XYZ file of C-alpha atoms in Angstrom:
680
model
C 55.191 -110.798 -0.225
C 54.517 -109.080 3.073
C 51.525 -106.777 3.358
C 52.121 -103.058 4.141
C 51.435 -102.144 7.736
C 51.453 -98.756 9.495
C 54.191 -98.486 12.060
C 52.633 -98.841 15.539
C 52.567 -95.436 17.291
C 54.704 -95.170 20.314
C 52.724 -95.221 23.558
C 51.952 -91.749 25.045
C 54.159 -90.530 27.730
C 52.220 -90.057 30.972
C 51.945 -86.314 31.727
C 52.877 -85.128 35.101
C 50.147 -82.526 34.909
C 47.203 -83.322 32.697
C 45.374 -80.293 31.424
C 41.901 -79.820 29.973
C 40.377 -77.045 27.906
C 41.870 -73.723 28.604
C 44.791 -75.202 30.381
C 42.866 -76.186 33.414
C 44.308 -79.306 35.042
C 42.145 -82.391 34.788
C 41.522 -84.670 37.688
C 43.258 -88.047 37.857
C 41.979 -90.341 35.096
C 41.749 -87.383 32.595
C 37.897 -87.102 32.447
C 36.387 -83.581 32.749
C 34.124 -82.819 35.857
C 30.391 -83.208 35.312
C 28.461 -80.053 36.310
C 26.040 -80.701 39.080
C 22.673 -78.852 38.289
C 21.179 -76.528 40.900
C 18.032 -77.725 42.612
C 14.875 -75.836 42.178
C 15.099 -74.746 45.755
C 18.569 -73.255 45.325
C 17.620 -71.466 42.179
C 14.586 -69.951 43.985
C 16.762 -68.931 46.914
C 19.323 -67.322 44.593
C 16.694 -65.316 42.827
C 15.082 -64.311 46.105
C 18.451 -63.081 47.391
C 19.062 -61.029 44.326
C 15.534 -59.542 44.493
C 15.968 -58.798 48.084
C 19.227 -57.017 47.400
C 17.523 -54.976 44.734
C 14.607 -54.150 46.999
C 16.928 -53.174 49.824
C 18.976 -50.953 47.590
C 15.755 -49.200 46.340
C 14.497 -48.878 49.913
C 17.756 -47.242 50.988
C 17.462 -44.770 48.182
C 13.762 -44.162 48.935
C 14.556 -43.499 52.596
C 17.323 -41.118 51.575
C 15.134 -39.313 49.183
C 12.328 -39.057 51.863
C 14.748 -37.914 54.510
C 15.744 -34.956 52.231
C 12.248 -34.021 51.075
C 10.131 -34.695 54.118
C 10.106 -31.953 56.830
C 11.191 -34.293 59.636
C 12.638 -31.613 61.955
C 9.651 -29.410 61.389
C 7.304 -32.275 62.486
C 8.552 -31.902 66.047
C 7.867 -28.141 66.159
C 4.713 -26.729 67.579
C 2.075 -26.338 64.900
C 1.271 -22.850 64.094
C -2.322 -21.628 64.154
C -3.720 -22.066 60.589
C -4.325 -19.342 58.150
C -5.974 -19.500 54.839
C -5.233 -17.007 52.179
C -7.285 -16.768 48.996
C -5.506 -15.502 45.907
C -6.868 -14.133 42.707
C -5.802 -16.005 39.543
C -2.822 -13.654 39.099
C -1.560 -14.426 42.682
C -3.041 -11.155 44.244
C -4.223 -11.832 47.867
C -7.926 -11.119 47.997
C -8.824 -12.536 51.472
C -7.069 -13.900 54.566
C -8.844 -15.669 57.235
C -7.593 -16.983 60.593
C -9.085 -19.846 62.559
C -10.759 -20.528 65.950
C -8.019 -22.111 68.116
C -7.471 -22.611 71.943
C -4.916 -24.030 74.252
C -3.767 -27.680 73.903
C -5.263 -30.512 75.876
C -3.453 -32.997 78.163
C -4.339 -36.672 77.642
C -3.978 -37.378 81.278
C -6.664 -34.787 82.174
C -9.232 -36.017 79.676
C -11.928 -38.572 80.724
C -11.450 -42.038 79.351
C -14.536 -41.872 77.296
C -13.008 -38.834 75.433
C -9.782 -40.444 74.377
C -11.554 -43.771 73.917
C -13.936 -42.300 71.377
C -11.112 -40.963 69.188
C -9.199 -44.197 69.522
C -12.173 -46.459 68.822
C -13.108 -44.636 65.515
C -9.696 -43.512 64.288
C -7.015 -45.845 65.461
C -7.828 -48.834 67.786
C -4.266 -50.178 67.792
C -2.646 -46.737 68.478
C -0.771 -47.933 71.592
C 0.634 -51.114 69.851
C 1.736 -49.990 66.450
C 4.931 -48.084 65.352
C 3.142 -45.236 63.535
C 1.927 -47.322 60.629
C -0.552 -50.127 61.299
C -0.084 -52.951 58.653
C -3.447 -54.542 59.705
C -5.336 -51.213 59.009
C -3.547 -50.723 55.641
C -4.373 -54.205 54.586
C -7.970 -54.013 55.666
C -8.348 -50.596 53.865
C -6.890 -51.964 50.650
C -9.000 -55.031 50.883
C -12.170 -53.049 51.477
C -11.462 -50.590 48.686
C -10.527 -53.485 46.185
C -13.565 -55.586 46.974
C -16.005 -52.618 46.654
C -16.724 -52.178 50.425
C -16.861 -48.868 52.256
C -13.855 -46.736 51.311
C -11.364 -46.637 54.130
C -8.088 -44.695 54.554
C -6.047 -46.957 56.876
C -4.203 -43.954 58.296
C -3.238 -44.053 62.025
C -3.524 -41.130 64.409
C 0.317 -40.682 64.001
C -0.024 -40.506 60.126
C -2.843 -38.071 60.526
C -0.661 -35.954 62.747
C 2.144 -36.284 60.224
C -0.332 -35.070 57.620
C -1.047 -31.943 59.638
C 2.655 -31.042 59.561
C 3.249 -32.021 55.965
C 1.485 -29.102 54.621
C 0.074 -30.432 51.298
C -3.402 -31.623 50.392
C -2.319 -33.659 47.355
C -3.202 -37.342 47.483
C -0.145 -38.913 45.866
C 1.880 -42.051 46.643
C 4.859 -39.758 47.239
C 3.013 -37.878 49.942
C 1.793 -41.071 51.566
C 5.417 -42.289 51.639
C 6.508 -39.055 53.245
C 3.667 -39.235 55.652
C 4.680 -42.765 56.794
C 8.285 -41.646 57.314
C 7.307 -38.749 59.406
C 5.026 -41.054 61.359
C 8.005 -43.339 62.219
C 9.982 -40.255 63.136
C 7.272 -39.008 65.514
C 6.957 -42.362 67.172
C 10.722 -42.315 67.747
C 10.994 -38.960 69.334
C 7.588 -38.479 71.109
C 5.709 -40.724 73.558
C 2.296 -42.099 72.642
C 0.449 -39.622 74.928
C 2.420 -36.678 73.387
C 1.406 -37.797 69.806
C -2.299 -38.099 70.983
C -2.207 -34.732 72.605
C -0.820 -33.092 69.517
C -3.370 -34.740 67.375
C -6.373 -33.774 69.565
C -5.050 -30.245 69.928
C -4.576 -29.625 66.286
C -7.198 -31.709 64.371
C -9.852 -29.808 62.193
C -13.378 -30.010 63.520
C -15.300 -27.909 60.932
C -16.699 -24.432 61.258
C -13.092 -23.012 60.992
C -12.360 -24.586 64.388
C -9.113 -26.302 65.258
C -8.299 -28.374 68.201
C -10.468 -30.360 70.740
C -10.631 -27.553 73.165
C -11.866 -24.999 70.680
C -14.199 -27.427 69.183
C -15.794 -28.466 72.543
C -16.240 -24.758 73.462
C -17.595 -23.853 69.995
C -20.149 -26.776 69.683
C -21.063 -27.443 73.358
C -19.732 -24.486 75.294
C -17.865 -26.881 77.569
C -14.314 -27.567 78.407
C -13.014 -30.908 76.962
C -12.313 -32.233 80.491
C -15.977 -32.207 81.063
C -17.404 -33.561 77.915
C -20.169 -36.125 78.229
C -19.770 -39.472 76.319
C -22.337 -38.275 73.735
C -20.501 -34.974 73.147
C -17.158 -36.793 72.929
C -18.513 -39.232 70.456
C -19.907 -36.525 68.286
C -16.701 -34.646 68.186
C -14.712 -37.756 67.402
C -16.974 -38.370 64.421
C -16.252 -34.993 62.891
C -12.520 -35.434 62.129
C -13.314 -37.751 59.128
C -14.982 -35.083 57.079
C -15.258 -31.885 59.223
C -16.960 -29.578 56.699
C -19.585 -32.159 55.710
C -20.343 -33.470 59.225
C -20.389 -30.251 61.255
C -23.557 -30.479 63.383
C -24.239 -26.794 62.820
C -24.613 -27.524 59.118
C -25.644 -31.270 58.863
C -27.098 -32.376 62.272
C -28.501 -35.572 60.829
C -25.126 -36.627 59.313
C -23.326 -35.623 62.544
C -25.733 -37.834 64.609
C -25.370 -40.771 62.315
C -21.593 -40.545 62.496
C -21.985 -40.289 66.375
C -23.850 -43.608 66.524
C -21.055 -45.113 64.451
C -18.447 -43.926 66.986
C -20.542 -45.293 69.880
C -20.672 -48.617 68.134
C -16.893 -48.620 67.691
C -16.442 -47.835 71.450
C -18.681 -50.891 72.259
C -16.532 -53.040 70.031
C -13.273 -51.819 71.795
C -14.714 -52.217 75.279
C -14.586 -48.494 75.958
C -18.385 -48.498 76.701
C -21.035 -51.123 77.509
C -23.568 -51.903 74.766
C -26.436 -50.883 77.098
C -24.791 -47.492 77.889
C -24.353 -46.775 74.204
C -28.049 -47.503 73.365
C -29.158 -45.215 76.192
C -27.044 -42.173 74.926
C -29.105 -39.409 73.366
C -28.028 -36.936 70.805
C -26.408 -33.944 72.516
C -27.714 -30.538 72.138
C -25.615 -28.069 70.231
C -24.794 -24.952 72.187
C -23.086 -22.410 69.891
C -22.763 -19.139 71.808
C -20.110 -17.399 69.795
C -19.227 -17.803 66.208
C -16.290 -16.432 64.085
C -18.482 -14.174 62.048
C -15.861 -11.674 61.017
C -16.392 -10.783 57.360
C -13.694 -11.462 54.766
C -14.273 -8.131 53.112
C -15.326 -9.441 49.705
C -18.484 -11.081 48.327
C -16.528 -13.506 46.190
C -14.384 -14.660 49.172
C -17.478 -15.249 51.265
C -18.948 -17.363 48.734
C -15.652 -19.264 48.024
C -14.701 -19.823 51.693
C -16.749 -22.932 52.407
C -15.394 -24.766 49.412
C -11.910 -23.473 50.335
C -12.307 -25.072 53.807
C -13.204 -28.402 52.155
C -9.906 -28.134 50.165
C -7.971 -27.420 53.309
C -9.515 -30.194 55.515
C -6.586 -32.426 54.789
C -4.003 -29.911 56.050
C -3.528 -27.709 59.009
C -0.909 -25.063 58.576
C -0.893 -21.814 56.708
C -2.303 -22.298 53.186
C -2.753 -20.296 50.081
C -5.340 -21.323 47.539
C -5.655 -19.823 44.116
C -9.199 -18.942 42.982
C -10.668 -18.264 39.505
C -11.166 -14.502 40.339
C -9.619 -12.184 37.878
C -8.405 -8.970 39.605
C -8.661 -6.929 36.370
C -12.146 -8.039 35.595
C -13.203 -7.648 39.223
C -12.044 -3.975 39.020
C -13.908 -3.452 35.801
C -17.099 -4.930 37.309
C -16.698 -2.567 40.254
C -16.191 0.425 37.976
C -19.308 -0.459 35.926
C -21.435 -0.677 38.971
C -20.055 2.412 40.691
C -20.613 4.533 37.589
C -24.087 3.500 36.923
C -26.109 5.960 38.802
C -28.288 3.515 40.872
C -29.876 5.952 43.195
C -30.991 3.842 46.253
C -31.308 0.541 44.407
C -29.079 -2.444 45.005
C -27.049 -4.096 42.338
C -25.428 -7.534 41.600
C -23.058 -8.648 38.922
C -21.379 -11.968 38.304
C -19.084 -12.760 35.355
C -17.982 -16.313 34.501
C -16.316 -18.349 31.826
C -18.492 -20.506 29.867
C -17.004 -23.498 31.810
C -18.382 -21.949 35.129
C -15.223 -20.395 36.365
C -16.338 -17.215 38.292
C -13.999 -14.361 37.330
C -15.877 -11.409 38.964
C -18.556 -10.923 41.514
C -20.201 -7.823 42.925
C -22.892 -8.713 45.495
C -24.022 -5.275 46.411
C -23.278 -1.590 46.306
C -21.031 -1.543 49.432
C -19.842 -4.728 51.308
C -19.180 -2.587 54.431
C -22.827 -1.529 54.509
C -24.308 -4.882 53.614
C -22.320 -8.212 53.278
C -25.409 -9.877 51.970
C -24.501 -11.374 48.596
C -27.228 -10.639 46.104
C -25.546 -12.916 43.563
C -25.645 -16.002 45.499
C -28.199 -15.442 48.368
C -30.991 -13.317 46.995
C -33.724 -15.165 45.272
C -35.611 -12.849 42.890
C -37.835 -13.210 39.888
C -35.817 -13.382 36.608
C -38.533 -11.917 34.533
C -38.300 -12.303 30.826
C -34.709 -13.633 31.030
C -36.586 -16.932 31.916
C -38.031 -16.980 28.319
C -34.688 -18.480 27.271
C -35.908 -21.818 28.623
C -39.415 -21.402 26.955
C -38.010 -20.822 23.495
C -35.339 -23.517 23.898
C -37.972 -26.029 24.876
C -39.891 -24.830 21.726
C -36.958 -25.198 19.395
C -36.281 -28.682 20.794
C -39.852 -29.497 20.122
C -39.582 -28.680 16.437
C -40.355 -25.008 16.214
C -38.244 -22.705 14.049
C -37.363 -18.998 14.521
C -39.454 -17.956 11.475
C -42.564 -19.741 12.759
C -45.330 -17.498 13.773
C -47.668 -17.306 16.802
C -50.499 -15.121 17.772
C -49.627 -11.752 19.219
C -52.987 -10.588 20.122
C -54.200 -9.759 23.698
C -55.120 -12.723 25.890
C -58.690 -12.248 26.879
C -59.626 -15.681 28.208
C -58.688 -17.661 31.209
C -57.596 -16.537 34.691
C -54.117 -15.384 33.610
C -54.091 -12.464 31.154
C -50.626 -10.892 30.790
C -50.109 -7.806 28.769
C -47.280 -6.616 26.442
C -45.169 -3.687 27.623
C -46.290 -0.517 26.000
C -49.489 -2.186 24.622
C -47.793 -3.336 21.415
C -49.780 -6.075 19.691
C -50.241 -7.733 16.258
C -52.179 -10.397 14.640
C -49.083 -12.757 14.492
C -45.396 -12.535 15.245
C -42.351 -14.642 14.386
C -40.564 -16.404 17.274
C -37.498 -14.328 16.587
C -39.359 -11.085 16.758
C -41.399 -12.206 19.760
C -38.098 -12.985 21.556
C -36.343 -9.828 20.440
C -39.219 -7.582 21.495
C -39.997 -9.703 24.545
C -43.647 -10.230 23.751
C -45.328 -11.568 26.909
C -48.476 -12.885 25.211
C -46.477 -14.827 22.618
C -44.332 -16.305 25.335
C -47.263 -17.482 27.300
C -48.977 -19.009 24.208
C -45.682 -20.692 23.222
C -45.331 -22.033 26.894
C -48.905 -23.494 26.739
C -48.191 -25.064 23.376
C -44.955 -26.688 24.462
C -46.106 -27.533 27.938
C -44.754 -26.735 31.321
C -43.207 -30.139 31.894
C -40.811 -29.668 28.859
C -39.971 -26.137 29.819
C -39.176 -27.134 33.408
C -37.194 -30.154 32.163
C -35.145 -27.914 29.889
C -34.483 -25.541 32.828
C -33.445 -28.375 35.133
C -31.076 -29.792 32.468
C -29.314 -26.363 32.306
C -28.766 -26.455 36.086
C -31.669 -24.439 37.568
C -32.471 -25.989 40.967
C -34.844 -23.514 42.347
C -38.559 -24.560 42.727
C -40.509 -24.077 39.442
C -44.275 -24.116 39.488
C -45.626 -26.788 37.043
C -48.708 -25.905 35.056
C -48.495 -22.227 35.883
C -48.454 -20.123 32.746
C -46.928 -17.229 34.588
C -43.772 -19.225 34.887
C -43.145 -18.250 31.159
C -42.563 -14.610 32.263
C -40.188 -15.620 35.095
C -42.470 -15.587 38.233
C -40.460 -18.216 39.968
C -37.581 -16.855 41.959
C -34.051 -18.000 41.649
C -30.477 -16.699 42.229
C -28.583 -14.578 39.713
C -25.756 -17.163 39.879
C -27.869 -20.167 38.753
C -29.577 -18.123 35.996
C -26.180 -16.922 34.659
C -24.794 -20.426 34.785
C -27.787 -21.600 32.630
C -26.863 -18.994 29.960
C -23.255 -20.258 30.317
C -24.552 -23.658 29.309
C -25.944 -22.090 26.127
C -22.746 -20.136 25.438
C -20.534 -23.258 25.787
C -23.136 -25.608 24.215
C -22.217 -27.892 27.059
C -24.471 -28.183 29.966
C -25.090 -28.186 32.998
C -22.516 -25.608 34.058
C -21.646 -25.605 37.794
C -20.262 -22.171 38.946
C -17.046 -22.583 40.812
C -14.382 -20.573 42.568
C -11.389 -22.982 42.165
C -10.062 -24.774 39.095
C -10.924 -28.485 39.151
C -9.337 -31.395 37.541
C -10.629 -31.953 33.955
C -12.420 -35.326 33.597
C -10.621 -37.935 31.578
C -11.943 -38.947 28.185
C -13.308 -42.278 29.692
C -15.351 -40.442 32.309
C -16.419 -37.957 29.752
C -17.694 -40.741 27.530
C -20.011 -42.143 29.978
C -20.905 -39.178 32.297
C -19.933 -36.157 30.177
C -22.044 -33.038 29.733
C -24.987 -32.732 27.339
C -25.115 -30.329 24.296
C -27.654 -29.078 21.894
C -27.946 -30.099 18.307
C -26.267 -27.591 15.935
C -29.605 -26.415 14.529
C -31.025 -25.811 17.990
C -27.981 -23.986 19.180
C -27.782 -21.901 16.093
C -31.491 -20.999 16.389
C -31.330 -19.950 20.005
C -28.244 -17.791 19.342
C -30.182 -16.194 16.406
C -32.863 -15.266 18.926
C -30.357 -13.936 21.530
C -28.526 -11.883 18.921
C -31.817 -10.404 17.673
C -32.731 -9.356 21.214
C -29.448 -7.317 21.424
C -29.264 -6.026 17.821
C -32.753 -4.801 17.396
C -34.761 -5.731 20.412
C -35.045 -4.747 24.067
C -31.364 -5.234 24.707
C -30.037 -2.579 22.161
C -28.390 -0.692 25.032
C -26.032 -3.717 25.516
C -24.704 -3.779 22.011
C -20.887 -4.216 21.497
C -18.611 -3.962 18.386
C -18.488 -7.775 18.394
C -21.018 -10.564 18.338
C -22.937 -10.526 21.607
C -26.004 -12.448 22.829
C -28.369 -11.701 25.635
C -31.821 -11.149 27.051
C -33.502 -8.488 29.152
C -35.751 -9.156 32.055
C -38.098 -7.110 34.066
C -40.281 -8.658 36.773
C -43.704 -7.746 37.941
C -44.269 -4.127 38.904
C -40.671 -3.373 37.933
C -39.389 -4.948 41.149
C -36.352 -6.610 39.426
C -34.430 -5.541 36.346
C -31.912 -7.857 34.677
C -29.731 -8.400 31.705
C -27.972 -11.684 31.124
C -25.867 -12.452 28.025
C -22.425 -13.475 26.752
C -19.616 -12.269 24.423
C -15.817 -12.578 24.091
C -15.646 -15.730 26.179
C -17.526 -14.229 29.122
C -21.086 -14.828 30.512
C -22.307 -11.987 32.652
C -25.543 -11.420 34.595
C -26.664 -8.087 35.972
C -29.563 -7.529 38.481
C -30.845 -4.277 39.893
C -33.590 -4.147 42.550
C -34.508 -3.069 46.130
C -33.883 -5.235 49.058
C -37.428 -4.731 50.363
C -38.765 -5.858 47.044
C -40.379 -2.403 46.333
C -40.762 -1.250 42.778
C -37.924 0.450 40.906
C -38.461 3.896 39.656
C -38.043 4.070 35.890
C -35.590 1.171 35.700
C -36.069 -1.867 33.359
C -33.904 -4.735 32.043
C -33.228 -2.895 28.734
C -31.963 0.254 30.476
C -29.552 0.469 33.405
C -28.714 -3.299 33.633
C -27.970 -3.534 29.905
C -25.706 -0.458 30.090
C -23.897 -1.915 33.155
C -23.375 -5.087 31.183
C -22.134 -3.220 28.144
C -19.740 -1.047 30.217
C -18.276 -4.050 31.968
C -17.849 -5.922 28.683
C -16.188 -3.029 26.981
C -13.877 -2.644 29.886
C -13.141 -6.322 30.052
C -12.265 -6.489 26.356
C -9.394 -4.137 27.068
C -10.012 -1.610 24.292
C -7.365 0.635 25.910
C -3.829 -0.668 26.465
C -3.134 -1.541 29.990
C 0.141 -1.778 31.836
C 1.478 -5.214 32.698
C 0.493 -6.224 36.199
C 3.213 -6.044 38.889
C 4.245 -9.348 40.370
C 2.092 -10.282 43.416
C 3.253 -11.395 46.789
C 0.951 -14.129 48.338
C 2.109 -13.093 51.738
C 1.528 -9.378 50.975
C -1.463 -7.263 52.180
C -4.955 -8.251 51.023
C -6.136 -6.188 48.140
C -9.630 -4.674 48.625
C -12.075 -5.954 45.975
C -15.412 -4.532 47.255
C -14.611 -1.001 48.226
C -16.502 1.518 46.122
C -14.557 4.299 44.544
C -15.595 7.635 43.352
C -15.443 6.655 39.731
C -17.565 8.600 37.256
C -20.448 10.906 38.278
C -23.786 10.332 36.644
C -25.388 13.433 35.101
C -28.945 12.332 34.172
C -29.805 8.785 33.282
C -27.538 8.355 30.170
C -24.658 10.815 30.775
C -21.686 10.459 33.096
C -18.622 12.614 33.783
C -15.303 11.470 35.263
C -11.565 11.681 35.157
C -9.389 9.011 33.529
C -5.685 8.982 32.611
C -5.559 12.747 33.094
C -8.470 13.514 30.791
C -11.992 14.486 31.615
C -14.280 11.790 30.063
C -17.884 12.453 29.190
C -19.898 9.345 28.327
C -23.426 9.600 26.836
C -25.819 7.647 24.731
C -27.643 8.685 21.567
C -30.237 6.357 20.200
C -28.806 3.359 22.056
C -25.328 4.100 20.837
C -22.610 4.899 23.368
C -20.287 7.868 22.686
C -17.187 8.619 24.790
C -15.749 12.241 24.539
C -12.313 12.729 26.128
C -11.437 16.271 27.117
C -7.717 16.846 27.827
C -7.013 18.864 30.920
C -3.831 20.236 29.340
C -3.714 21.906 25.882
C -4.059 18.667 23.707
C -6.937 18.591 21.280
C -10.163 16.662 22.351
C -10.587 13.045 21.350
C -13.940 11.399 20.533
C -14.093 7.648 20.662
C -15.759 5.923 17.711
C -19.434 5.096 18.460
C -20.449 1.496 18.854
C -21.899 0.100 15.577
C -25.576 -0.785 15.617
């Protein structure tokens, strides 16, 4: 029997075209190819080439975007003389100021020590780079990262680009545009032309632009005749013109000049022995641009506005915190007060320090002296705020009592107004009636150190006499602005409050966590507001009462030389001062009288009790709107009655037992209208 066997398979026929997977022909022998792995070097080169392509594409897109957004063609045009326009918060122009300028300089006509000073301190490689210096950028980044002296790394060409770029914002986008304009300038202008433009247009402080104007302003000398010392001082100013101006900070200007001289020694522009022998040049200012702006607020805001505009050159508009409507209300309240020959000042701010109205005197044209920011006068009993706050912080309560009898021992023996005394008095009643003897006793009990420390924490910077009991009654002088700002700290329960004319950036939560403002405890804050409310409701400030919750304190200095009312309501903190510039006594005016009524009139107007038309759109390039020109307003008839015309009606305003009453008499045949009296 034969075993079963499978039949042998026929041998495969040789294929003329062997194929593999997917029909791809195989090489001879039929085996598939073995993939050769890429080396690490080839992988790295492939990734680099792809990354370079992506970066190149992004760079092309970036250059295209910058070419569209950056004013390249404008950068080659002559720079127009700068002009600064201040706007109210609604866009209304309130002040416009030009600048001190002069004809351009020629680099070839300047002494070597003049151009050498600027090149040494601002751009040592100016004649070798292409507009942006990688070494300076790297050095600045390294210094800033490692905690060294902060450096900018901008070349002279970049700074000139910044002059023409017209924006003070420090952003990466602006820096990128600045670099592109710098390359553009280098391509179209010679190095000397760039240097001449830079020197002829840089800002040197004191509202002065250009080297020729600056050399004439500070030294009364043409730039072609500047000494090495003068050139070094001027070269040092361009870093921070407003801060380093020798007319304002001579020591800082001199220190910066020495730094420039050292840089000139390093670059070989001056020998070391020559630099050591140079003495500080004498400032010779023979003419100043003292043209007034026409408004007290703008005069106060201008120095800070110049700091904001240091980074740019051309025409600028800067929006301030001033509220045109509130400024008009302040002027109306002052004009209708019947001041006689006395001067007046009023400042209104938000609790965060934004100044919204400022009247520095009766008439700016007659006297631009700002009695809000420049006059230092005694605050009188408004200073008692700090005494009572220190006492509350020390554990006293509004219901605690203190002796209210005459002080008959010691060298200082103050008296109460009107001779009103009692055996004891509560702190609330003492504050409301402004008892002088109680305030001095409380001051002595708490201690001058704690009172002064409390005032300092609220932002008072004026000198305060330690250990002097008369300080309790406000005998140390200060400005109305810092006094009102201290009350703003109480209103906001966040202090200190710094008055400012321009909105600033709000600090982040991290910065606020470690360096944020202080605040009172809820019990302390409620207690001081209880006292401030009592002073208005039933105390010396009754003439300031409003239909809403309001808080304030009267103040009258020695011999009635100053009369004040400072308080807050409806989101506004307002200080009013009345006095004579020669410090002579006022006739029949005290803090609870005319200042309190001015405060009340302003607050009532600011609250907008009457409907007002919507403001018309403002044109920043339009004419400047006058802010400090007195109008006719109402005419005082006696101390408490005024007559005026408003909205086609004759308005009679009078006061009965501290309550204001407005009687409107129509000029046509309509029946008369009587405004509801203010509640007590």
